């Protein structure tokens, strides 16, 4: 069994072809193991029923594509639906396996010995599986999916999907403080990657298909298609292009349809109907935003502290860290069993007022502790569920205090817990749009939008102010990977044409002027070539020499439009980006910048030197800010 690649090192056998030759340590995509070739058991050539079914489905898809003569773009959309169906089925099996594992290991009412021993022994088994059998299943799954998109051209081996399924079911079912959503995201991406390779899609489509599967897996796990689509766009791909958006939406909807077909359409939480008791209640949600922002900072700082300590330990301790984390979780679980596993049923209880505020605060703080231990130990599993648990407990604690001291202006307790979940999501994971729509989608009540926006925005601002780097970016950089930060991309200030243009010098010629009139005004013209405007808003350029030659040839009485070159000069507007200007300028010495309400009104000119100077100024300002 090969060792996992070191942080920052690209694994040759797991990396699709991206240039170079096989002798240079790279392999072509078609040489990589296909769906069902890796991670399966049995005698060579024996072929299980599941493998034969997979082969039959894939062959049918190949024949359908050939018979319909589909363009790849259209087939990509159809394939997105197929991916959603497979990802939904995988998530259904995953959730059932987690529940069965938990029931088998811990039972309905586990004793003290079992609460401590099960996560400890399971931790030892997890360490062997992760380090020896499935070396690429460590982590939550989000950063691994981003790595596949930006480093490995969309390649995720199918044995990673199998390993993620088995190890995460074991980890969560045995009581590790982790959740199923992030692993579901990676499993969906892995299924999509395997299908894309098997169907010989282009390299670009294989790279794009992993986020499509990720959205399907997350949507099925959350039972929330909008949340999944927004998260994948905000955190994984960072683009709203129509092509990828359509595929992501189709896959997410298909995944949710399959999940609801097998597990029912009931929402993740049974939330009481929300109503605003009094406008002053919004102040409480603002306070919740502050408390949630501080709680997210505590979570991030403590998680980074624990991860830093465990990463500096000798390598041989990797075999013991999941067991040690499991033992600590079991010890805490003796008094607070609610912190073990994903804990969704206890969030539901908190929403219905079944805990005292002191218990809620204790559960939130202890969940921070045990989740940090689980994630830092290398146990595979997701971070979404613990984040929602902590936020739900914080929100329910604030709501309980509000009901005790100010009952006349207190809304339903479940609303505070629900908003608290979104608040931690915004402050800790730093996905503001996803956090808002997650609460709306889970609650099914648009009237809760004001409390959600107020609380989430405050927590997000606090998180950005006191924790510069988002947690997913922290994790990837600790692994030695340099993946694009979607938040940094969103926060970058785009340079506009108005930041680089200069005021036009001299007069402008009109196409309706005669050549003689134009020549008489050349003395006042400092630019060469000269800008010429048409009454229709069209612009072009003419050199002084060409104008003077036309006058010497006896064409002074002719209109300027009769001797102008036929080309149309691209025009810009002040609010357009410099990136667009760079693509339009080509070989032109400069471009006209015109008013949006009147294309004949010149407000500036822009040359390549002006663009480069604006980028240099921005670079100097950014360097000074970093220092």
Coordinates of C-alpha atoms in Angstrom, one line a residue:
X1 CA 0.0 0.0 0.0
X2 CA 1.5 3.3 -1.0
X3 CA 2.0 6.1 1.4
X4 CA -0.2 9.2 1.1
X5 CA 1.5 12.2 -0.7
X6 CA 3.3 14.6 1.6
X7 CA 1.6 18.0 2.1
X8 CA 1.9 20.0 -1.1
X9 CA 3.2 17.0 -3.1
X10 CA 1.2 15.9 -6.1
X11 CA 0.7 12.2 -6.3
X12 CA 1.7 11.0 -9.8
X13 CA -0.5 7.9 -9.7
X14 CA -3.5 10.0 -8.7
X15 CA -3.0 12.9 -11.0
X16 CA -4.5 13.2 -14.4
X17 CA -2.4 14.2 -17.4
X18 CA -1.7 18.0 -17.4
X19 CA 1.2 18.2 -19.9
X20 CA 4.5 16.6 -20.1
X21 CA 5.2 12.9 -20.8
X22 CA 4.6 9.7 -18.7
X23 CA 8.3 9.5 -18.2
X24 CA 8.2 12.7 -16.3
X25 CA 6.0 11.1 -13.6
X26 CA 2.6 12.0 -15.2
X27 CA -0.1 9.8 -16.5
X28 CA -3.0 10.4 -18.9
X29 CA -6.5 10.6 -17.7
X30 CA -7.5 7.5 -19.7
X31 CA -4.8 5.5 -18.0
X32 CA -6.3 6.1 -14.5
X33 CA -8.5 3.5 -12.8
X34 CA -12.1 3.8 -13.8
X35 CA -15.2 3.5 -11.8
X36 CA -15.3 0.1 -10.0
X37 CA -11.6 -0.8 -10.7
X38 CA -10.3 0.5 -7.4
X39 CA -11.3 -0.4 -3.9
X40 CA -13.2 -3.5 -4.9
X41 CA -12.6 -7.0 -3.7
X42 CA -13.0 -10.5 -5.1
X43 CA -11.0 -12.7 -7.5
X44 CA -9.6 -11.1 -10.7
X45 CA -12.3 -11.1 -13.4
X46 CA -14.9 -12.4 -11.0
X47 CA -17.1 -9.3 -11.4
X48 CA -19.7 -8.8 -8.7
X49 CA -23.4 -8.0 -9.5
X50 CA -22.8 -4.4 -8.5
X51 CA -19.9 -4.1 -11.0
X52 CA -21.9 -5.6 -13.8
X53 CA -24.8 -3.2 -13.1
X54 CA -22.3 -0.2 -13.1
X55 CA -20.9 -1.4 -16.4
X56 CA -24.4 -1.8 -17.9
X57 CA -25.4 1.7 -16.9
X58 CA -22.2 3.2 -18.2
X59 CA -22.5 1.4 -21.5
X60 CA -26.1 2.5 -21.9
X61 CA -25.1 6.1 -21.3
X62 CA -22.4 5.8 -24.0
X63 CA -24.9 4.3 -26.5
X64 CA -27.4 7.1 -25.7
X65 CA -24.8 9.8 -26.2
X66 CA -23.8 8.3 -29.6
X67 CA -27.3 7.7 -30.8
X68 CA -28.5 11.1 -29.9
X69 CA -25.4 12.8 -31.4
X70 CA -25.5 15.2 -28.5
X71 CA -23.1 18.1 -28.2
X72 CA -20.9 17.8 -25.2
X73 CA -22.5 20.8 -23.5
X74 CA -26.0 19.2 -23.8
X75 CA -24.8 15.8 -22.7
X76 CA -23.1 17.5 -19.7
X77 CA -26.5 18.7 -18.5
X78 CA -28.0 15.3 -18.9
X79 CA -25.0 13.8 -17.1
X80 CA -25.6 16.2 -14.3
X81 CA -29.0 14.7 -13.6
X82 CA -27.5 11.2 -13.7
X83 CA -24.8 12.3 -11.3
X84 CA -27.4 13.7 -9.0
X85 CA -29.3 10.4 -9.0
X86 CA -26.2 8.3 -8.1
X87 CA -25.0 10.8 -5.5
X88 CA -28.4 10.8 -3.9
X89 CA -28.4 7.0 -3.7
X90 CA -24.9 7.1 -2.2
X91 CA -26.0 9.6 0.5
X92 CA -29.1 7.6 1.3
X93 CA -26.9 4.5 1.9
X94 CA -24.4 6.6 3.8
X95 CA -27.0 7.9 6.2
X96 CA -28.5 4.4 6.8
X97 CA -25.0 3.0 7.4
X98 CA -24.2 5.7 9.9
X99 CA -27.5 5.0 11.8
X100 CA -26.9 1.3 11.7
X101 CA -23.3 1.7 12.9
X102 CA -24.3 3.9 15.8
X103 CA -27.0 1.5 16.8
X104 CA -24.7 -1.5 16.5
X105 CA -21.8 0.1 18.4
X106 CA -23.5 2.2 21.1
X107 CA -27.1 0.8 21.2
X108 CA -30.1 2.8 22.3
X109 CA -28.9 3.2 25.9
X110 CA -25.1 2.5 26.1
X111 CA -23.5 2.0 29.4
X112 CA -20.5 3.9 30.7
X113 CA -17.9 1.4 29.5
X114 CA -19.3 1.3 26.0
X115 CA -19.4 5.1 25.7
X116 CA -15.6 5.2 26.4
X117 CA -14.4 2.0 24.8
X118 CA -16.3 2.2 21.5
X119 CA -14.8 5.5 20.2
X120 CA -11.4 4.5 21.5
X121 CA -11.3 1.1 19.8
X122 CA -12.9 2.6 16.6
X123 CA -10.2 5.3 16.7
X124 CA -7.5 2.6 16.4
X125 CA -9.3 1.0 13.5
X126 CA -9.8 4.3 11.8
X127 CA -6.1 5.1 12.1
X128 CA -5.1 1.9 10.3
X129 CA -7.7 2.4 7.6
X130 CA -6.8 6.0 7.0
X131 CA -3.0 5.5 7.1
X132 CA -2.8 2.1 5.4
X133 CA -5.8 1.5 3.2
X134 CA -7.4 4.8 2.2
X135 CA -4.7 7.4 2.6
X136 CA -6.7 10.1 0.8
X137 CA -9.8 10.2 3.0
X138 CA -8.4 12.5 5.8
X139 CA -10.1 15.8 6.3
X140 CA -13.7 17.0 5.9
X141 CA -13.9 16.6 2.1
X142 CA -14.3 20.3 1.1
X143 CA -10.6 21.1 0.7
X144 CA -10.0 17.7 -1.0
X145 CA -12.7 18.5 -3.6
X146 CA -11.2 21.9 -4.2
X147 CA -7.8 20.2 -4.6
X148 CA -9.3 17.9 -7.3
X149 CA -10.7 20.9 -9.2
X150 CA -7.6 23.1 -9.1
X151 CA -4.7 20.7 -8.9
X152 CA -5.7 17.3 -10.3
X153 CA -8.0 18.3 -13.2
X154 CA -11.1 17.0 -11.5
X155 CA -9.6 13.6 -10.6
X156 CA -10.9 11.8 -7.5
X157 CA -10.3 8.1 -7.4
X158 CA -13.3 5.9 -6.8
X159 CA -11.5 4.1 -3.9
X160 CA -11.5 7.5 -2.2
X161 CA -15.3 7.4 -2.4
X162 CA -15.5 3.9 -1.0
X163 CA -13.0 4.8 1.7
X164 CA -14.8 8.0 2.7
X165 CA -18.1 6.1 2.9
X166 CA -16.7 3.4 5.2
X167 CA -14.4 5.4 7.4
X168 CA -16.8 8.3 8.0
X169 CA -19.6 5.9 8.8
X170 CA -17.3 4.3 11.3
X171 CA -16.1 7.6 12.8
X172 CA -19.6 9.2 13.1
X173 CA -21.3 6.0 14.2
X174 CA -18.8 5.4 16.9
X175 CA -19.3 8.8 18.4
X176 CA -16.6 11.1 16.9
X177 CA -17.8 14.7 16.9
X178 CA -18.1 15.0 13.1
X179 CA -20.9 15.2 10.5
X180 CA -22.0 13.5 7.3
X181 CA -22.4 16.6 5.0
X182 CA -18.8 17.3 4.0
X183 CA -18.1 13.7 3.3
X184 CA -21.3 13.5 1.2
X185 CA -20.0 16.4 -0.8
X186 CA -16.7 14.6 -1.6
X187 CA -18.4 11.3 -2.3
X188 CA -20.7 13.1 -4.8
X189 CA -17.7 14.8 -6.4
X190 CA -15.9 11.4 -6.6
X191 CA -18.8 9.7 -8.3
X192 CA -19.0 12.6 -10.8
X193 CA -15.3 12.4 -11.5
X194 CA -15.5 8.6 -12.1
X195 CA -18.4 9.0 -14.5
X196 CA -16.8 11.8 -16.4
X197 CA -13.6 9.8 -17.0
X198 CA -15.5 6.7 -17.9
X199 CA -17.5 8.6 -20.5
X200 CA -14.3 10.3 -21.9
X201 CA -15.4 13.9 -21.4
X202 CA -13.0 16.6 -22.3
X203 CA -10.4 17.7 -19.8
X204 CA -12.3 20.9 -19.1
X205 CA -15.6 19.1 -18.5
X206 CA -13.9 16.5 -16.2
X207 CA -12.5 19.4 -14.2
X208 CA -16.0 21.0 -13.9
X209 CA -17.9 17.9 -13.2
X210 CA -16.5 17.4 -9.7
X211 CA -18.3 20.5 -8.3
X212 CA -21.5 19.3 -9.9
X213 CA -21.3 16.0 -8.0
X214 CA -20.3 17.9 -4.9
X215 CA -23.5 19.9 -5.0
X216 CA -25.6 16.8 -5.5
X217 CA -24.0 15.1 -2.5
X218 CA -24.4 18.1 -0.2
X219 CA -27.9 18.7 -1.3
X220 CA -28.9 15.2 -0.5
X221 CA -27.2 15.3 2.8
X222 CA -28.8 18.6 3.8
X223 CA -32.1 18.0 2.1
X224 CA -31.5 21.6 0.8
X225 CA -30.8 22.1 -2.9
X226 CA -30.4 25.9 -2.7
X227 CA -28.0 25.7 0.2
X228 CA -25.9 23.2 -1.7
X229 CA -25.8 25.2 -4.9
X230 CA -24.8 28.4 -3.1
X231 CA -22.1 26.7 -1.0
X232 CA -20.4 25.0 -4.0
X233 CA -20.5 28.3 -5.8
X234 CA -19.3 30.3 -2.9
X235 CA -16.6 28.0 -1.6
X236 CA -15.6 25.5 -4.3
X237 CA -15.8 27.1 -7.8
X238 CA -16.4 30.8 -7.1
X239 CA -18.2 31.5 -10.4
X240 CA -21.8 32.1 -11.4
X241 CA -21.4 31.3 -15.1
X242 CA -24.6 30.0 -16.7
X243 CA -23.1 26.7 -17.9
X244 CA -21.8 25.5 -14.6
X245 CA -24.7 27.0 -12.7
X246 CA -27.3 25.0 -14.7
X247 CA -25.4 21.8 -14.2
X248 CA -25.0 22.3 -10.5
X249 CA -28.7 23.1 -10.0
X250 CA -29.9 20.1 -12.0
X251 CA -27.6 17.7 -10.0
X252 CA -28.6 19.2 -6.6
X253 CA -32.3 18.9 -7.4
X254 CA -31.9 15.3 -8.6
X255 CA -29.9 14.4 -5.5
X256 CA -32.7 15.8 -3.2
X257 CA -35.4 14.0 -5.2
X258 CA -33.7 10.7 -4.6
X259 CA -33.1 11.3 -1.0
X260 CA -36.7 12.3 -0.4
X261 CA -37.9 9.3 -2.3
X262 CA -36.2 6.9 0.1
X263 CA -36.0 8.9 3.4
X264 CA -39.1 11.2 3.1
X265 CA -39.5 14.9 2.6
X266 CA -39.4 15.9 6.3
X267 CA -37.1 18.8 6.9
X268 CA -33.9 18.3 8.9
X269 CA -35.4 20.0 12.0
X270 CA -39.0 20.3 13.3
X271 CA -39.1 24.1 13.7
X272 CA -42.0 25.8 15.4
X273 CA -43.8 28.5 13.3
X274 CA -41.9 31.8 13.5
X275 CA -43.5 35.2 14.3
X276 CA -41.9 38.4 15.4
X277 CA -43.3 39.2 18.8
X278 CA -42.0 42.8 18.8
X279 CA -39.6 45.0 16.7
X280 CA -37.3 45.2 19.7
X281 CA -36.7 41.5 19.3
X282 CA -34.3 42.4 16.5
X283 CA -31.9 43.9 19.1
X284 CA -31.7 40.4 20.6
X285 CA -30.8 39.0 17.3
X286 CA -28.1 41.6 17.0
X287 CA -26.7 40.5 20.3
X288 CA -26.9 36.9 19.1
X289 CA -24.8 38.0 16.1
X290 CA -22.1 39.4 18.4
X291 CA -22.1 36.3 20.6
X292 CA -22.1 34.0 17.6
X293 CA -19.2 35.9 16.0
X294 CA -17.2 35.6 19.3
X295 CA -18.1 31.9 19.5
X296 CA -16.9 31.3 15.9
X297 CA -13.6 33.0 16.7
X298 CA -13.2 30.8 19.8
X299 CA -13.9 27.8 17.6
X300 CA -11.4 28.8 14.9
X301 CA -8.6 29.8 17.3
X302 CA -9.0 26.6 19.4
X303 CA -9.2 24.4 16.4
X304 CA -6.0 26.0 14.9
X305 CA -4.3 25.6 18.3
X306 CA -5.1 21.9 18.6
X307 CA -4.3 21.2 15.0
X308 CA -0.9 22.9 15.3
X309 CA 0.0 20.8 18.4
X310 CA -1.0 17.5 16.8
X311 CA 0.8 18.2 13.6
X312 CA 4.0 18.7 15.4
X313 CA 3.8 15.3 17.1
X314 CA 5.9 12.4 15.9
X315 CA 4.5 10.4 12.9
X316 CA 4.0 7.2 14.9
X317 CA 1.4 9.1 17.0
X318 CA -0.9 9.3 14.0
X319 CA -1.9 5.7 14.8
X320 CA -3.0 6.7 18.3
X321 CA -4.4 10.2 17.8
X322 CA -7.9 9.1 16.7
X323 CA -8.1 6.7 19.6
X324 CA -7.0 9.3 22.1
X325 CA -9.6 11.7 20.7
X326 CA -12.2 9.0 20.9
X327 CA -11.3 8.3 24.6
X328 CA -11.6 12.0 25.4
X329 CA -14.9 12.3 23.6
X330 CA -16.2 9.2 25.5
X331 CA -15.1 10.7 28.8
X332 CA -17.0 13.9 28.1
X333 CA -19.9 11.8 26.8
X334 CA -20.3 10.1 30.2
X335 CA -22.0 13.3 31.4
X336 CA -22.9 14.9 28.2
X337 CA -23.7 12.2 25.6
X338 CA -25.2 14.9 23.4
X339 CA -21.8 15.9 22.1
X340 CA -21.1 12.5 20.5
X341 CA -21.7 12.1 16.7
X342 CA -23.5 14.7 14.6
X343 CA -26.1 15.5 17.3
X344 CA -29.0 16.6 15.1
X345 CA -31.6 15.1 17.4
X346 CA -30.3 17.3 20.3
X347 CA -30.4 20.4 18.2
X348 CA -34.1 19.6 17.7
X349 CA -34.5 19.2 21.4
X350 CA -32.8 22.6 22.0
X351 CA -35.3 24.2 19.6
X352 CA -38.1 23.0 21.7
X353 CA -36.8 24.2 25.0
X354 CA -35.7 20.9 26.6
X355 CA -32.4 22.2 28.0
X356 CA -31.6 24.9 30.6
X357 CA -29.4 27.8 29.4
X358 CA -26.5 26.6 31.5
X359 CA -26.6 23.2 29.8
X360 CA -26.9 24.8 26.4
X361 CA -23.7 26.9 27.0
X362 CA -21.9 23.8 28.4
X363 CA -22.9 21.8 25.3
X364 CA -21.7 24.5 22.9
X365 CA -18.3 24.8 24.7
X366 CA -17.8 21.1 25.0
X367 CA -18.7 20.6 21.3
X368 CA -15.9 23.1 20.4
X369 CA -13.5 21.0 22.4
X370 CA -14.4 17.5 21.1
X371 CA -14.8 18.7 17.5
X372 CA -11.4 20.2 17.6
X373 CA -10.0 16.9 18.9
X374 CA -11.8 14.8 16.3
X375 CA -10.7 17.0 13.3
X376 CA -7.1 17.4 14.6
X377 CA -6.7 13.7 15.2
X378 CA -7.2 12.8 11.5
X379 CA -10.5 11.1 11.9
X380 CA -12.4 11.6 8.6
X381 CA -15.7 13.5 8.9
X382 CA -17.5 16.8 8.3
X383 CA -17.4 20.1 10.1
X384 CA -20.9 21.3 9.0
X385 CA -22.8 19.4 11.7
X386 CA -20.7 20.5 14.6
X387 CA -20.9 24.1 13.5
X388 CA -24.7 23.8 13.3
X389 CA -24.8 22.1 16.7
X390 CA -22.7 24.9 18.4
X391 CA -24.7 27.6 16.7
X392 CA -28.0 26.0 17.7
X393 CA -27.0 25.7 21.3
X394 CA -25.7 29.3 21.4
X395 CA -28.9 30.6 19.8
X396 CA -31.1 28.5 22.1
X397 CA -29.2 29.8 25.1
X398 CA -29.8 33.5 24.0
X399 CA -33.4 32.7 23.4
X400 CA -33.8 31.1 26.8
X401 CA -32.4 34.1 28.5
X402 CA -34.6 36.4 26.4
X403 CA -37.7 34.4 27.4
X404 CA -36.7 34.6 31.1
X405 CA -36.0 38.3 31.4
X406 CA -38.0 39.8 28.5
X407 CA -40.9 37.4 27.7
X408 CA -43.1 40.1 26.2
X409 CA -40.7 40.7 23.3
X410 CA -39.5 37.1 22.8
X411 CA -40.3 35.1 19.8
X412 CA -40.3 31.3 19.5
X413 CA -37.3 29.6 21.1
X414 CA -36.8 27.5 17.9
X415 CA -36.2 30.7 15.9
X416 CA -33.3 31.7 18.1
X417 CA -31.7 28.3 17.7
X418 CA -32.2 28.3 14.0
X419 CA -30.7 31.8 13.6
X420 CA -27.9 30.8 15.8
X421 CA -27.1 27.9 13.4
X422 CA -26.8 30.3 10.5
X423 CA -24.8 32.7 12.6
X424 CA -22.1 30.2 13.4
X425 CA -22.1 29.1 9.8
X426 CA -21.5 32.7 8.6
X427 CA -18.9 33.5 11.3
X428 CA -17.0 30.2 11.2
X429 CA -17.2 28.9 7.7
X430 CA -17.4 32.4 6.2
X431 CA -20.1 31.7 3.5
X432 CA -22.6 34.5 4.1
X433 CA -25.0 33.8 1.3
X434 CA -25.1 30.1 2.0
X435 CA -25.8 30.8 5.7
X436 CA -28.8 33.0 5.0
X437 CA -30.4 30.7 2.5
X438 CA -29.7 27.7 4.6
X439 CA -31.9 29.1 7.4
X440 CA -34.6 30.1 5.0
X441 CA -34.6 26.7 3.3
X442 CA -34.6 24.7 6.5
X443 CA -37.3 26.8 8.2
X444 CA -39.5 27.2 5.1
X445 CA -40.5 30.6 6.5
X446 CA -39.4 33.8 4.7
X447 CA -40.5 36.0 7.6
X448 CA -37.4 35.0 9.5
X449 CA -35.2 36.8 6.9
X450 CA -34.6 40.0 9.0
X451 CA -33.3 38.2 12.1
X452 CA -31.1 36.0 9.9
X453 CA -29.6 38.8 7.9
X454 CA -28.9 41.0 11.0
X455 CA -27.3 38.2 13.0
X456 CA -25.4 36.5 10.2
X457 CA -24.0 39.8 9.0
X458 CA -22.7 40.8 12.4
X459 CA -21.1 37.4 12.9
X460 CA -19.5 37.5 9.5
X461 CA -18.0 40.9 10.0
X462 CA -16.6 39.9 13.4
X463 CA -15.1 36.8 11.9
X464 CA -13.4 38.7 9.1
X465 CA -12.2 41.4 11.4
X466 CA -10.4 39.1 13.9
X467 CA -9.6 36.0 11.8
X468 CA -8.2 37.1 8.5
X469 CA -8.0 33.7 6.8
X470 CA -11.1 31.5 6.5
X471 CA -10.9 28.1 8.2
X472 CA -11.0 26.1 4.9
X473 CA -8.1 28.2 3.6
X474 CA -6.2 27.7 6.8
X475 CA -6.6 23.9 6.4
X476 CA -5.4 23.8 2.8
X477 CA -2.4 26.0 3.5
X478 CA -1.5 23.8 6.5
X479 CA -1.4 20.9 4.1
X480 CA 1.0 22.7 1.9
X481 CA -1.6 23.5 -0.9
X482 CA -2.0 26.8 -2.5
X483 CA -5.7 26.8 -3.5
X484 CA -7.6 29.9 -4.5
X485 CA -9.4 31.7 -1.7
X486 CA -13.0 32.4 -2.7
X487 CA -13.4 35.0 0.0
X488 CA -10.2 36.8 -1.0
X489 CA -11.4 36.8 -4.6
X490 CA -14.8 38.2 -3.6
X491 CA -13.1 40.9 -1.5
X492 CA -10.7 42.1 -4.2
X493 CA -11.4 45.5 -5.5
X494 CA -11.7 45.4 -9.3
X495 CA -9.9 48.1 -11.2
X496 CA -12.2 50.0 -13.5
X497 CA -11.6 52.1 -16.6
X498 CA -12.2 55.3 -14.6
X499 CA -9.2 54.3 -12.4
X500 CA -6.9 54.4 -15.3
X501 CA -8.3 56.8 -18.0
X502 CA -7.0 60.3 -18.6
X503 CA -8.8 63.3 -19.9
X504 CA -8.7 63.8 -23.7
X505 CA -6.3 66.5 -24.9
X506 CA -7.2 68.7 -27.8
X507 CA -10.3 68.7 -30.0
X508 CA -12.1 65.8 -31.6
X509 CA -12.8 65.6 -35.3
X510 CA -16.2 64.8 -36.6
X511 CA -16.9 62.6 -39.6
X512 CA -19.3 65.2 -41.0
X513 CA -16.5 67.8 -41.3
X514 CA -14.9 68.5 -44.6
X515 CA -11.2 67.5 -45.0
X516 CA -10.3 71.2 -45.4
X517 CA -12.0 72.1 -42.1
X518 CA -10.3 69.2 -40.3
X519 CA -6.9 70.3 -41.7
X520 CA -7.4 73.8 -40.4
X521 CA -7.8 72.5 -36.9
X522 CA -4.7 70.3 -36.9
X523 CA -2.6 72.9 -35.1
X524 CA -4.7 72.5 -32.0
X525 CA -4.4 68.7 -32.1
X526 CA -1.7 67.2 -29.9
X527 CA -2.7 63.5 -30.3
X528 CA -1.7 61.4 -33.2
X529 CA -3.6 59.5 -34.4
X530 CA -6.8 61.6 -34.0
X531 CA -10.1 60.5 -32.6
X532 CA -13.0 60.9 -35.1
X533 CA -16.7 60.6 -34.0
X534 CA -19.7 59.8 -36.1
X535 CA -23.2 61.1 -35.4
X536 CA -24.3 57.5 -34.7
X537 CA -21.9 57.2 -31.7
X538 CA -19.3 55.3 -33.7
X539 CA -15.6 56.2 -33.2
X540 CA -12.5 55.6 -35.3
X541 CA -8.9 56.9 -35.7
X542 CA -7.1 58.8 -38.4
X543 CA -3.5 59.8 -38.6
X544 CA -2.5 63.4 -39.3
X545 CA -0.4 62.4 -42.3
X546 CA -3.3 60.6 -44.0
X547 CA -5.5 63.7 -43.5
X548 CA -2.8 66.0 -44.9
X549 CA -2.2 63.7 -47.8
X550 CA -5.9 63.8 -48.7
X551 CA -5.9 67.6 -48.6
X552 CA -2.8 67.7 -50.9
X553 CA -4.6 65.4 -53.3
X554 CA -7.3 68.0 -53.8
X555 CA -10.0 66.3 -51.7
X556 CA -10.5 69.2 -49.3
X557 CA -14.1 69.6 -50.2
X558 CA -15.0 66.0 -49.5
X559 CA -16.4 64.9 -46.1
X560 CA -14.0 63.3 -43.7
X561 CA -16.3 60.2 -43.6
X562 CA -15.4 59.5 -47.2
X563 CA -11.7 59.0 -46.5
X564 CA -11.9 57.5 -43.1
X565 CA -10.8 53.9 -42.6
X566 CA -13.6 51.4 -42.4
X567 CA -12.8 49.9 -39.0
X568 CA -14.8 50.6 -35.9
X569 CA -12.9 51.5 -32.8
X570 CA -14.1 49.7 -29.7
X571 CA -15.4 52.1 -27.0
X572 CA -15.4 51.8 -23.3
X573 CA -17.5 53.1 -20.3
X574 CA -15.9 54.4 -17.1
X575 CA -17.5 51.7 -15.0
X576 CA -16.2 48.8 -17.0
X577 CA -13.3 46.6 -15.8
X578 CA -9.7 47.0 -16.9
X579 CA -9.7 43.4 -17.7
X580 CA -12.3 44.0 -20.5
X581 CA -10.3 47.0 -21.7
X582 CA -7.2 44.8 -22.0
X583 CA -9.2 42.4 -24.2
X584 CA -10.6 45.1 -26.4
X585 CA -7.6 47.4 -26.9
X586 CA -5.6 44.9 -29.1
X587 CA -3.2 47.0 -31.2
X588 CA -5.0 50.3 -30.9
X589 CA -2.9 53.1 -29.5
X590 CA -5.8 54.1 -27.2
X591 CA -9.6 53.7 -26.9
X592 CA -12.3 56.3 -26.3
X593 CA -14.2 56.3 -23.0
X594 CA -17.7 57.5 -23.6
X595 CA -20.8 58.5 -21.5
X596 CA -23.4 55.7 -21.2
X597 CA -26.2 58.1 -21.9
X598 CA -24.6 59.6 -25.0
X599 CA -22.0 57.6 -27.0
X600 CA -20.9 60.7 -28.8
X601 CA -19.8 62.3 -25.5
X602 CA -16.1 61.6 -24.8
X603 CA -15.2 61.5 -21.1
X604 CA -11.7 60.1 -21.4
X605 CA -9.1 58.0 -23.4
X606 CA -7.4 54.9 -22.3
X607 CA -4.1 53.5 -23.5
X608 CA -2.1 50.3 -22.7
X609 CA 0.3 52.4 -20.7
X610 CA -2.5 53.9 -18.7
X611 CA -3.8 50.4 -17.8
X612 CA -0.4 49.1 -16.8
X613 CA 0.2 52.2 -14.6
X614 CA -3.1 51.6 -12.8
X615 CA -2.1 48.0 -12.0
X616 CA 1.3 49.2 -10.8
X617 CA -0.4 51.7 -8.4
X618 CA -2.8 49.1 -7.1
X619 CA 0.1 46.7 -6.6
X620 CA 2.1 49.3 -4.5
X621 CA -1.0 50.0 -2.4
X622 CA -1.6 46.3 -1.7
X623 CA 2.1 45.7 -0.8
X624 CA 2.0 48.6 1.6
X625 CA -1.2 47.2 3.2
X626 CA 0.4 43.8 3.6
X627 CA 3.4 45.3 5.3

